[in-house]
Amino acid sequence: MRLKLLLLIFGLSFTITVSAQHTGKIMTVTGPVEPSELGMIMPHEHVLVDFIGADSISKDRYAREDVVELVQPYLSDLKEAGGHTLIECTPNYLGRDPLLLQTLAKNTGVQLLTNTGYYGDEAGKYLPDHVYSESAEQIAKRWQNEWDYGIGERSVRPGFIKMRVDQSPISDTGRKLLEAAAIVHKNSGLTIGVHTPNGETALEQIEILEANGVSPSAFIWIHAQNEDDSSIHIEAARRGAWVELDGIGAGSAEYHLQFLLDIKEAGLLDHVLISQDAGWYRVGEPNGAPEKFTPYTYLINSFIPMLKEHGFTSGEIEQLTVTNPQRAFTISKRVIES
């Protein structure tokens, strides 16, 4: 927590904000916790998404109580199946709602994380206008303020940085967002997760972060399954990055399994995250489109048994679902010393 000290010197008031020490913790929407308290973690899921665009997005487009009514039973099912923590990856200007997440966490007992950062798709639909006129330092200050002072009316702190960066070669805007993320990581220790279209872009992102003094171990390659060549997954993992194979479901289980077998053979399971990219309440569709909601339990109930059938040990499964995500999201400054 932060301490605010009010000093009175020569009749003048100065407010000094002192950031508490969160290194070694994981920041949930209800506060910092020890990594060991998070149990089985789903590192990439969604509760609510709104694709209307940054110029039109508003929390007036839905009622929180309607979202709670739809989503809460799915989170309770996750908890009953053995899942303890869900990392909510919806960024700002795409439907991020920390207050909603806090309510769901308190109602269900599932730990939830939210994020800071921007979703820089190629068309820029989900980016606020100030991204184009501000420097990386100015953007970083906005994200840093969310870490220092919290988001919204209850000052919920982000647990990581979530971004999207377009295809390689990375655009000037994408590079600026990565530079902003590097600044915030070096100040806060928050992990940087980037929605990434392919392996070439992932490797370029790693190079940009390294050039800005951030170790690949602070980087999560989100949607790594979009890259068909597992040798690039292995290269990224050897460089220290987190390779996230999300989107796991009944139609993709065998595809994901083969990636995991390849990475296991390379001895790099300690750099892999697995998740479903499931959910979610769809703002703008009738009642949030409950018929499209994907439960959060496939990975636990179906994919993990598949891993066991293909020779994955209990220790390896615990590594993928507990140890690795704990390490990936623990607040820690992972920098390259100059």
mmCIF file of C-alpha atoms in Angstrom:
data_model
loop_
_atom_site.group_PDB
_atom_site.id
_atom_site.type_symbol
_atom_site.label_atom_id
_atom_site.label_comp_id
_atom_site.label_asym_id
_atom_site.label_seq_id
_atom_site.Cartn_x
_atom_site.Cartn_y
_atom_site.Cartn_z
ATOM 1 C CA MET A 1 0.000 0.000 0.000
ATOM 2 C CA ARG A 2 1.017 3.612 -0.347
ATOM 3 C CA LEU A 3 1.791 6.039 2.421
ATOM 4 C CA LYS A 4 0.909 9.655 1.846
ATOM 5 C CA LEU A 5 2.873 12.037 3.983
ATOM 6 C CA LEU A 6 1.784 15.635 4.303
ATOM 7 C CA LEU A 7 4.659 17.937 5.150
ATOM 8 C CA LEU A 8 4.145 21.505 6.240
ATOM 9 C CA ILE A 9 7.238 23.558 5.527
ATOM 10 C CA PHE A 10 7.171 27.331 5.776
ATOM 11 C CA GLY A 11 3.386 27.280 5.451
ATOM 12 C CA LEU A 12 3.481 25.270 2.211
ATOM 13 C CA SER A 13 1.897 21.830 1.724
ATOM 14 C CA PHE A 14 3.705 19.043 -0.091
ATOM 15 C CA THR A 15 2.209 15.599 -0.724
ATOM 16 C CA ILE A 16 4.786 12.840 -1.066
ATOM 17 C CA THR A 17 3.615 9.479 -2.361
ATOM 18 C CA VAL A 18 5.707 6.580 -1.179
ATOM 19 C CA SER A 19 5.145 3.331 -3.100
ATOM 20 C CA ALA A 20 5.111 0.296 -0.858
ATOM 21 C CA GLN A 21 7.360 -2.598 -1.672
ATOM 22 C CA HIS A 22 5.512 -5.171 -3.807
ATOM 23 C CA THR A 23 8.500 -7.003 -5.210
ATOM 24 C CA GLY A 24 7.925 -10.735 -4.915
ATOM 25 C CA LYS A 25 4.130 -10.363 -4.723
ATOM 26 C CA ILE A 26 1.377 -10.754 -7.309
ATOM 27 C CA MET A 27 -1.110 -7.890 -7.564
ATOM 28 C CA THR A 28 -4.743 -9.002 -7.713
ATOM 29 C CA VAL A 29 -7.802 -6.752 -7.923
ATOM 30 C CA THR A 30 -8.237 -7.177 -4.177
ATOM 31 C CA GLY A 31 -4.615 -6.434 -3.330
ATOM 32 C CA PRO A 32 -1.130 -7.997 -3.284
ATOM 33 C CA VAL A 33 -0.746 -11.665 -2.421
ATOM 34 C CA GLU A 34 2.065 -14.152 -2.102
ATOM 35 C CA PRO A 35 2.494 -16.187 -5.311
ATOM 36 C CA SER A 36 1.982 -19.408 -3.354
ATOM 37 C CA GLU A 37 -1.554 -18.264 -2.476
ATOM 38 C CA LEU A 38 -2.762 -18.276 -6.097
ATOM 39 C CA GLY A 39 -2.949 -22.030 -6.654
ATOM 40 C CA MET A 40 -3.888 -23.183 -10.160
ATOM 41 C CA ILE A 41 -3.819 -20.175 -12.519
ATOM 42 C CA MET A 42 -5.549 -19.500 -15.838
ATOM 43 C CA PRO A 43 -3.126 -16.898 -17.301
ATOM 44 C CA HIS A 44 -5.208 -15.656 -20.242
ATOM 45 C CA GLU A 45 -8.995 -15.363 -19.994
ATOM 46 C CA HIS A 46 -11.703 -12.715 -20.404
ATOM 47 C CA VAL A 47 -14.721 -11.690 -18.356
ATOM 48 C CA LEU A 48 -16.010 -8.911 -20.614
ATOM 49 C CA VAL A 49 -14.953 -7.443 -23.964
ATOM 50 C CA ASP A 50 -16.351 -4.497 -25.930
ATOM 51 C CA PHE A 51 -15.193 -4.174 -29.541
ATOM 52 C CA ILE A 52 -16.965 -0.856 -30.193
ATOM 53 C CA GLY A 53 -13.669 1.064 -30.399
ATOM 54 C CA ALA A 54 -11.769 3.590 -28.282
ATOM 55 C CA ASP A 55 -13.765 6.551 -29.587
ATOM 56 C CA SER A 56 -17.118 5.108 -28.467
ATOM 57 C CA ILE A 57 -16.410 2.839 -25.511
ATOM 58 C CA SER A 58 -18.278 3.546 -22.284
ATOM 59 C CA LYS A 59 -19.270 1.628 -19.173
ATOM 60 C CA ASP A 60 -22.787 2.948 -19.813
ATOM 61 C CA ARG A 61 -23.033 0.338 -22.584
ATOM 62 C CA TYR A 62 -23.709 -2.446 -20.050
ATOM 63 C CA ALA A 63 -24.926 -2.982 -16.506
ATOM 64 C CA ARG A 64 -22.419 -4.557 -14.140
ATOM 65 C CA GLU A 65 -25.126 -6.567 -12.406
ATOM 66 C CA ASP A 66 -26.016 -8.219 -15.731
ATOM 67 C CA VAL A 67 -22.380 -9.196 -16.275
ATOM 68 C CA VAL A 68 -22.125 -10.585 -12.755
ATOM 69 C CA GLU A 69 -25.278 -12.644 -13.311
ATOM 70 C CA LEU A 70 -23.828 -14.205 -16.460
ATOM 71 C CA VAL A 71 -20.167 -14.650 -15.494
ATOM 72 C CA GLN A 72 -20.277 -15.519 -11.798
ATOM 73 C CA PRO A 73 -21.533 -19.112 -12.263
ATOM 74 C CA TYR A 74 -18.668 -19.816 -14.694
ATOM 75 C CA LEU A 75 -16.109 -18.534 -12.197
ATOM 76 C CA SER A 76 -17.723 -20.642 -9.477
ATOM 77 C CA ASP A 77 -17.463 -23.668 -11.780
ATOM 78 C CA LEU A 78 -13.759 -22.902 -12.281
ATOM 79 C CA LYS A 79 -13.239 -22.758 -8.524
ATOM 80 C CA GLU A 80 -15.102 -26.036 -8.008
ATOM 81 C CA ALA A 81 -12.972 -27.708 -10.714
ATOM 82 C CA GLY A 82 -9.771 -26.666 -8.945
ATOM 83 C CA GLY A 83 -8.920 -23.324 -10.535
ATOM 84 C CA HIS A 84 -8.012 -20.610 -8.054
ATOM 85 C CA THR A 85 -6.888 -17.624 -10.144
ATOM 86 C CA LEU A 86 -7.973 -16.077 -13.451
ATOM 87 C CA ILE A 87 -5.900 -13.435 -15.173
ATOM 88 C CA GLU A 88 -8.263 -11.135 -17.055
ATOM 89 C CA CYS A 89 -6.583 -9.870 -20.204
ATOM 90 C CA THR A 90 -9.032 -7.243 -21.452
ATOM 91 C CA PRO A 91 -7.073 -3.980 -21.732
ATOM 92 C CA ASN A 92 -8.173 -0.389 -21.377
ATOM 93 C CA TYR A 93 -10.376 0.903 -24.236
ATOM 94 C CA LEU A 94 -11.498 -2.675 -24.962
ATOM 95 C CA GLY A 95 -13.755 -3.146 -21.937
ATOM 96 C CA ARG A 96 -11.443 -3.309 -18.916
ATOM 97 C CA ASP A 97 -13.529 -2.939 -15.742
ATOM 98 C CA PRO A 98 -11.530 -3.423 -12.517
ATOM 99 C CA LEU A 99 -14.538 -2.688 -10.294
ATOM 100 C CA LEU A 100 -16.510 -5.475 -11.984
ATOM 101 C CA LEU A 101 -13.578 -7.856 -11.489
ATOM 102 C CA GLN A 102 -13.273 -6.896 -7.843
ATOM 103 C CA THR A 103 -16.963 -7.676 -7.287
ATOM 104 C CA LEU A 104 -16.625 -11.069 -8.988
ATOM 105 C CA ALA A 105 -13.501 -11.912 -7.005
ATOM 106 C CA LYS A 106 -15.213 -11.138 -3.723
ATOM 107 C CA ASN A 107 -18.360 -13.064 -4.697
ATOM 108 C CA THR A 108 -16.610 -16.232 -5.892
ATOM 109 C CA GLY A 109 -13.293 -16.451 -4.058
ATOM 110 C CA VAL A 110 -11.467 -16.681 -7.397
ATOM 111 C CA GLN A 111 -8.434 -14.386 -7.480
ATOM 112 C CA LEU A 112 -8.545 -12.017 -10.485
ATOM 113 C CA LEU A 113 -5.882 -9.794 -12.036
ATOM 114 C CA THR A 114 -6.398 -6.790 -14.297
ATOM 115 C CA ASN A 115 -3.879 -4.805 -16.316
ATOM 116 C CA THR A 116 -2.570 -1.520 -17.642
ATOM 117 C CA GLY A 117 -1.477 -0.897 -21.238
ATOM 118 C CA TYR A 118 -3.090 -0.446 -24.680
ATOM 119 C CA TYR A 119 -4.280 -2.745 -27.461
ATOM 120 C CA GLY A 120 -2.520 -1.492 -30.591
ATOM 121 C CA ASP A 121 -4.203 -3.297 -33.474
ATOM 122 C CA GLU A 122 -3.076 -2.369 -36.986
ATOM 123 C CA ALA A 123 -6.056 -0.098 -37.682
ATOM 124 C CA GLY A 124 -5.717 1.658 -34.332
ATOM 125 C CA LYS A 125 -9.408 1.139 -33.539
ATOM 126 C CA TYR A 126 -8.742 0.454 -29.864
ATOM 127 C CA LEU A 127 -6.135 3.151 -29.262
ATOM 128 C CA PRO A 128 -6.968 6.546 -27.742
ATOM 129 C CA ASP A 129 -6.010 9.576 -29.833
ATOM 130 C CA HIS A 130 -3.304 10.693 -27.401
ATOM 131 C CA VAL A 131 -1.150 7.681 -28.354
ATOM 132 C CA TYR A 132 -0.308 9.331 -31.669
ATOM 133 C CA SER A 133 0.711 12.705 -30.255
ATOM 134 C CA GLU A 134 2.424 11.635 -27.040
ATOM 135 C CA SER A 135 5.907 10.246 -26.561
ATOM 136 C CA ALA A 136 6.680 6.833 -25.101
ATOM 137 C CA GLU A 137 7.576 8.599 -21.846
ATOM 138 C CA GLN A 138 4.209 10.372 -21.712
ATOM 139 C CA ILE A 139 2.275 7.163 -22.375
ATOM 140 C CA ALA A 140 4.368 5.351 -19.786
ATOM 141 C CA LYS A 141 3.464 8.002 -17.227
ATOM 142 C CA ARG A 142 -0.240 7.249 -17.746
ATOM 143 C CA TRP A 143 0.334 3.544 -17.136
ATOM 144 C CA GLN A 144 2.705 4.215 -14.267
ATOM 145 C CA ASN A 145 0.065 6.380 -12.593
ATOM 146 C CA GLU A 146 -2.325 3.427 -12.666
ATOM 147 C CA TRP A 147 0.293 1.359 -10.887
ATOM 148 C CA ASP A 148 1.190 4.084 -8.405
ATOM 149 C CA TYR A 149 -2.326 5.307 -7.599
ATOM 150 C CA GLY A 150 -4.696 2.617 -8.868
ATOM 151 C CA ILE A 151 -7.460 2.503 -11.474
ATOM 152 C CA GLY A 152 -10.933 3.942 -11.023
ATOM 153 C CA GLU A 153 -13.037 4.695 -8.008
ATOM 154 C CA ARG A 154 -11.613 1.901 -5.844
ATOM 155 C CA SER A 155 -7.998 2.411 -6.944
ATOM 156 C CA VAL A 156 -7.533 -1.164 -8.134
ATOM 157 C CA ARG A 157 -3.929 -1.750 -9.149
ATOM 158 C CA PRO A 158 -2.951 -3.567 -12.338
ATOM 159 C CA GLY A 159 -1.148 -6.889 -12.021
ATOM 160 C CA PHE A 160 0.619 -6.728 -15.399
ATOM 161 C CA ILE A 161 0.920 -4.769 -18.649
ATOM 162 C CA LYS A 162 -1.292 -6.009 -21.516
ATOM 163 C CA MET A 163 -0.738 -4.830 -25.079
ATOM 164 C CA ARG A 164 -1.190 -5.739 -28.698
ATOM 165 C CA VAL A 165 1.496 -4.912 -31.235
ATOM 166 C CA ASP A 166 0.995 -5.280 -34.981
ATOM 167 C CA GLN A 167 2.825 -7.373 -37.572
ATOM 168 C CA SER A 168 6.556 -7.291 -38.199
ATOM 169 C CA PRO A 169 8.154 -5.006 -39.130
ATOM 170 C CA ILE A 170 6.660 -3.280 -36.117
ATOM 171 C CA SER A 171 5.214 0.143 -36.806
ATOM 172 C CA ASP A 172 6.404 3.334 -35.137
ATOM 173 C CA THR A 173 3.290 3.267 -32.954
ATOM 174 C CA GLY A 174 3.897 -0.334 -31.931
ATOM 175 C CA ARG A 175 7.518 0.433 -31.129
ATOM 176 C CA LYS A 176 6.451 3.410 -29.022
ATOM 177 C CA LEU A 177 4.048 1.231 -27.026
ATOM 178 C CA LEU A 178 6.799 -1.315 -26.390
ATOM 179 C CA GLU A 179 9.155 1.441 -25.280
ATOM 180 C CA ALA A 180 6.479 2.734 -22.905
ATOM 181 C CA ALA A 181 6.019 -0.764 -21.513
ATOM 182 C CA ALA A 182 9.771 -1.074 -20.976
ATOM 183 C CA ILE A 183 9.796 2.178 -18.992
ATOM 184 C CA VAL A 184 6.936 1.025 -16.779
ATOM 185 C CA HIS A 185 8.460 -2.405 -16.233
ATOM 186 C CA LYS A 186 11.757 -0.892 -15.111
ATOM 187 C CA ASN A 187 9.870 1.324 -12.647
ATOM 188 C CA SER A 188 7.337 -1.199 -11.371
ATOM 189 C CA GLY A 189 8.405 -4.758 -12.132
ATOM 190 C CA LEU A 190 5.109 -5.512 -13.901
ATOM 191 C CA THR A 191 5.292 -8.262 -16.518
ATOM 192 C CA ILE A 192 4.641 -7.299 -20.161
ATOM 193 C CA GLY A 193 2.179 -9.503 -22.068
ATOM 194 C CA VAL A 194 1.772 -8.763 -25.779
ATOM 195 C CA HIS A 195 -0.924 -10.076 -28.132
ATOM 196 C CA THR A 196 1.260 -11.173 -31.036
ATOM 197 C CA PRO A 197 0.340 -12.406 -34.542
ATOM 198 C CA ASN A 198 3.370 -14.598 -35.330
ATOM 199 C CA GLY A 199 6.868 -15.658 -34.361
ATOM 200 C CA GLU A 200 8.681 -13.032 -36.411
ATOM 201 C CA THR A 201 6.842 -10.287 -34.553
ATOM 202 C CA ALA A 202 7.501 -11.942 -31.191
ATOM 203 C CA LEU A 203 11.256 -12.065 -31.808
ATOM 204 C CA GLU A 204 11.247 -8.424 -32.927
ATOM 205 C CA GLN A 205 9.366 -7.462 -29.748
ATOM 206 C CA ILE A 206 11.989 -9.243 -27.664
ATOM 207 C CA GLU A 207 14.736 -7.322 -29.472
ATOM 208 C CA ILE A 208 13.017 -3.971 -28.862
ATOM 209 C CA LEU A 209 12.547 -4.721 -25.172
ATOM 210 C CA GLU A 210 16.163 -5.849 -24.854
ATOM 211 C CA ALA A 211 17.317 -2.639 -26.575
ATOM 212 C CA ASN A 212 15.375 -0.762 -23.895
ATOM 213 C CA GLY A 213 16.989 -2.660 -21.040
ATOM 214 C CA VAL A 214 14.272 -5.245 -20.319
ATOM 215 C CA SER A 215 15.061 -8.945 -20.089
ATOM 216 C CA PRO A 216 12.987 -11.385 -22.193
ATOM 217 C CA SER A 217 11.992 -13.030 -18.908
ATOM 218 C CA ALA A 218 9.646 -10.058 -18.367
ATOM 219 C CA PHE A 219 7.864 -10.732 -21.681
ATOM 220 C CA ILE A 220 4.899 -13.017 -22.393
ATOM 221 C CA TRP A 221 4.377 -13.952 -26.034
ATOM 222 C CA ILE A 222 0.566 -14.085 -26.033
ATOM 223 C CA HIS A 223 -1.133 -16.309 -28.636
ATOM 224 C CA ALA A 224 2.111 -18.122 -29.465
ATOM 225 C CA GLN A 225 -0.021 -20.861 -31.041
ATOM 226 C CA ASN A 226 -0.578 -18.458 -33.966
ATOM 227 C CA GLU A 227 2.952 -19.430 -35.013
ATOM 228 C CA ASP A 228 2.974 -22.884 -36.617
ATOM 229 C CA ASP A 229 6.740 -23.376 -36.300
ATOM 230 C CA SER A 230 7.531 -24.730 -32.847
ATOM 231 C CA SER A 231 11.236 -24.051 -33.412
ATOM 232 C CA ILE A 232 10.450 -20.336 -32.966
ATOM 233 C CA HIS A 233 8.661 -21.089 -29.690
ATOM 234 C CA ILE A 234 11.800 -22.916 -28.610
ATOM 235 C CA GLU A 235 14.049 -20.030 -29.675
ATOM 236 C CA ALA A 236 11.957 -17.511 -27.719
ATOM 237 C CA ALA A 237 11.921 -19.763 -24.654
ATOM 238 C CA ARG A 238 15.695 -20.258 -24.832
ATOM 239 C CA ARG A 239 16.097 -16.502 -24.832
ATOM 240 C CA GLY A 240 14.077 -16.432 -21.601
ATOM 241 C CA ALA A 241 10.639 -15.322 -22.815
ATOM 242 C CA TRP A 242 7.336 -16.831 -21.685
ATOM 243 C CA VAL A 243 5.631 -18.714 -24.529
ATOM 244 C CA GLU A 244 1.872 -18.628 -23.950
ATOM 245 C CA LEU A 245 -0.207 -21.276 -25.712
ATOM 246 C CA ASP A 246 -3.745 -20.090 -25.125
ATOM 247 C CA GLY A 247 -6.960 -20.686 -27.041
ATOM 248 C CA ILE A 248 -7.025 -24.289 -25.813
ATOM 249 C CA GLY A 249 -10.370 -25.939 -26.519
ATOM 250 C CA ALA A 250 -11.934 -29.084 -27.908
ATOM 251 C CA GLY A 251 -11.145 -28.091 -31.488
ATOM 252 C CA SER A 252 -7.499 -27.182 -30.853
ATOM 253 C CA ALA A 253 -6.349 -29.570 -28.136
ATOM 254 C CA GLU A 254 -4.260 -31.842 -30.374
ATOM 255 C CA TYR A 255 -2.629 -28.816 -32.014
ATOM 256 C CA HIS A 256 -1.604 -27.385 -28.628
ATOM 257 C CA LEU A 257 -0.513 -30.797 -27.397
ATOM 258 C CA GLN A 258 2.025 -31.143 -30.208
ATOM 259 C CA PHE A 259 3.573 -27.763 -29.358
ATOM 260 C CA LEU A 260 3.906 -28.839 -25.736
ATOM 261 C CA LEU A 261 5.486 -32.139 -26.729
ATOM 262 C CA ASP A 262 8.041 -30.296 -28.894
ATOM 263 C CA ILE A 263 8.876 -27.828 -26.128
ATOM 264 C CA LYS A 264 9.069 -30.628 -23.569
ATOM 265 C CA GLU A 265 11.542 -32.496 -25.757
ATOM 266 C CA ALA A 266 13.650 -29.322 -25.866
ATOM 267 C CA GLY A 267 13.627 -29.190 -22.059
ATOM 268 C CA LEU A 268 11.867 -25.818 -21.907
ATOM 269 C CA LEU A 269 8.521 -26.475 -20.211
ATOM 270 C CA ASP A 270 9.638 -24.033 -17.514
ATOM 271 C CA HIS A 271 9.014 -21.188 -20.016
ATOM 272 C CA VAL A 272 5.468 -22.115 -21.084
ATOM 273 C CA LEU A 273 2.021 -20.857 -20.047
ATOM 274 C CA ILE A 274 -1.234 -22.552 -21.063
ATOM 275 C CA SER A 275 -4.752 -21.132 -21.036
ATOM 276 C CA GLN A 276 -8.073 -21.087 -22.895
ATOM 277 C CA ASP A 277 -8.706 -17.431 -23.864
ATOM 278 C CA ALA A 278 -12.302 -18.228 -22.881
ATOM 279 C CA GLY A 279 -15.386 -16.311 -21.748
ATOM 280 C CA TRP A 280 -16.930 -13.694 -22.147
ATOM 281 C CA TYR A 281 -19.755 -11.169 -21.799
ATOM 282 C CA ARG A 282 -20.003 -9.516 -25.231
ATOM 283 C CA VAL A 283 -20.975 -5.883 -24.852
ATOM 284 C CA GLY A 284 -23.320 -4.720 -27.608
ATOM 285 C CA GLU A 285 -24.853 -8.149 -28.174
ATOM 286 C CA PRO A 286 -28.215 -9.114 -26.606
ATOM 287 C CA ASN A 287 -27.741 -10.031 -22.946
ATOM 288 C CA GLY A 288 -24.007 -10.292 -23.536
ATOM 289 C CA ALA A 289 -24.533 -13.250 -25.915
ATOM 290 C CA PRO A 290 -24.695 -16.017 -23.263
ATOM 291 C CA GLU A 291 -24.933 -18.659 -26.000
ATOM 292 C CA LYS A 292 -21.377 -17.740 -27.066
ATOM 293 C CA PHE A 293 -19.847 -17.853 -23.584
ATOM 294 C CA THR A 294 -17.072 -20.462 -23.350
ATOM 295 C CA PRO A 295 -16.621 -22.005 -19.865
ATOM 296 C CA TYR A 296 -13.253 -21.755 -18.137
ATOM 297 C CA THR A 297 -13.084 -25.462 -17.223
ATOM 298 C CA TYR A 298 -12.022 -27.272 -20.418
ATOM 299 C CA LEU A 299 -8.320 -27.057 -19.592
ATOM 300 C CA ILE A 300 -8.804 -28.639 -16.163
ATOM 301 C CA ASN A 301 -11.451 -31.200 -17.054
ATOM 302 C CA SER A 302 -10.259 -32.309 -20.501
ATOM 303 C CA PHE A 303 -6.854 -30.969 -21.551
ATOM 304 C CA ILE A 304 -4.931 -31.903 -18.412
ATOM 305 C CA PRO A 305 -6.194 -35.518 -18.612
ATOM 306 C CA MET A 306 -4.997 -35.517 -22.243
ATOM 307 C CA LEU A 307 -1.547 -34.377 -21.108
ATOM 308 C CA LYS A 308 -1.432 -37.229 -18.596
ATOM 309 C CA GLU A 309 -2.361 -39.709 -21.327
ATOM 310 C CA HIS A 310 0.615 -38.473 -23.362
ATOM 311 C CA GLY A 311 3.179 -38.907 -20.620
ATOM 312 C CA PHE A 312 3.161 -35.570 -18.809
ATOM 313 C CA THR A 313 3.875 -36.119 -15.142
ATOM 314 C CA SER A 314 2.008 -34.538 -12.257
ATOM 315 C CA GLY A 315 5.074 -32.378 -11.628
ATOM 316 C CA GLU A 316 5.129 -31.136 -15.214
ATOM 317 C CA ILE A 317 1.419 -30.323 -15.114
ATOM 318 C CA GLU A 318 1.869 -28.445 -11.852
ATOM 319 C CA GLN A 319 4.729 -26.559 -13.458
ATOM 320 C CA LEU A 320 2.530 -25.524 -16.401
ATOM 321 C CA THR A 321 -0.526 -24.548 -14.375
ATOM 322 C CA VAL A 322 0.879 -23.361 -11.032
ATOM 323 C CA THR A 323 4.619 -22.716 -10.893
ATOM 324 C CA ASN A 324 5.154 -21.093 -14.276
ATOM 325 C CA PRO A 325 2.308 -18.552 -14.073
ATOM 326 C CA GLN A 326 3.292 -17.727 -10.508
ATOM 327 C CA ARG A 327 6.807 -16.927 -11.708
ATOM 328 C CA ALA A 328 5.622 -15.101 -14.816
ATOM 329 C CA PHE A 329 3.349 -12.674 -12.958
ATOM 330 C CA THR A 330 5.399 -12.109 -9.793
ATOM 331 C CA ILE A 331 6.357 -8.456 -9.562
ATOM 332 C CA SER A 332 10.071 -8.256 -10.216
ATOM 333 C CA LYS A 333 12.298 -5.912 -12.200
ATOM 334 C CA ARG A 334 13.960 -8.065 -14.840
ATOM 335 C CA VAL A 335 16.408 -5.743 -16.490
ATOM 336 C CA ILE A 336 19.541 -6.017 -18.572
ATOM 337 C CA GLU A 337 22.438 -4.361 -16.807
ATOM 338 C CA SER A 338 24.330 -1.983 -19.089
#
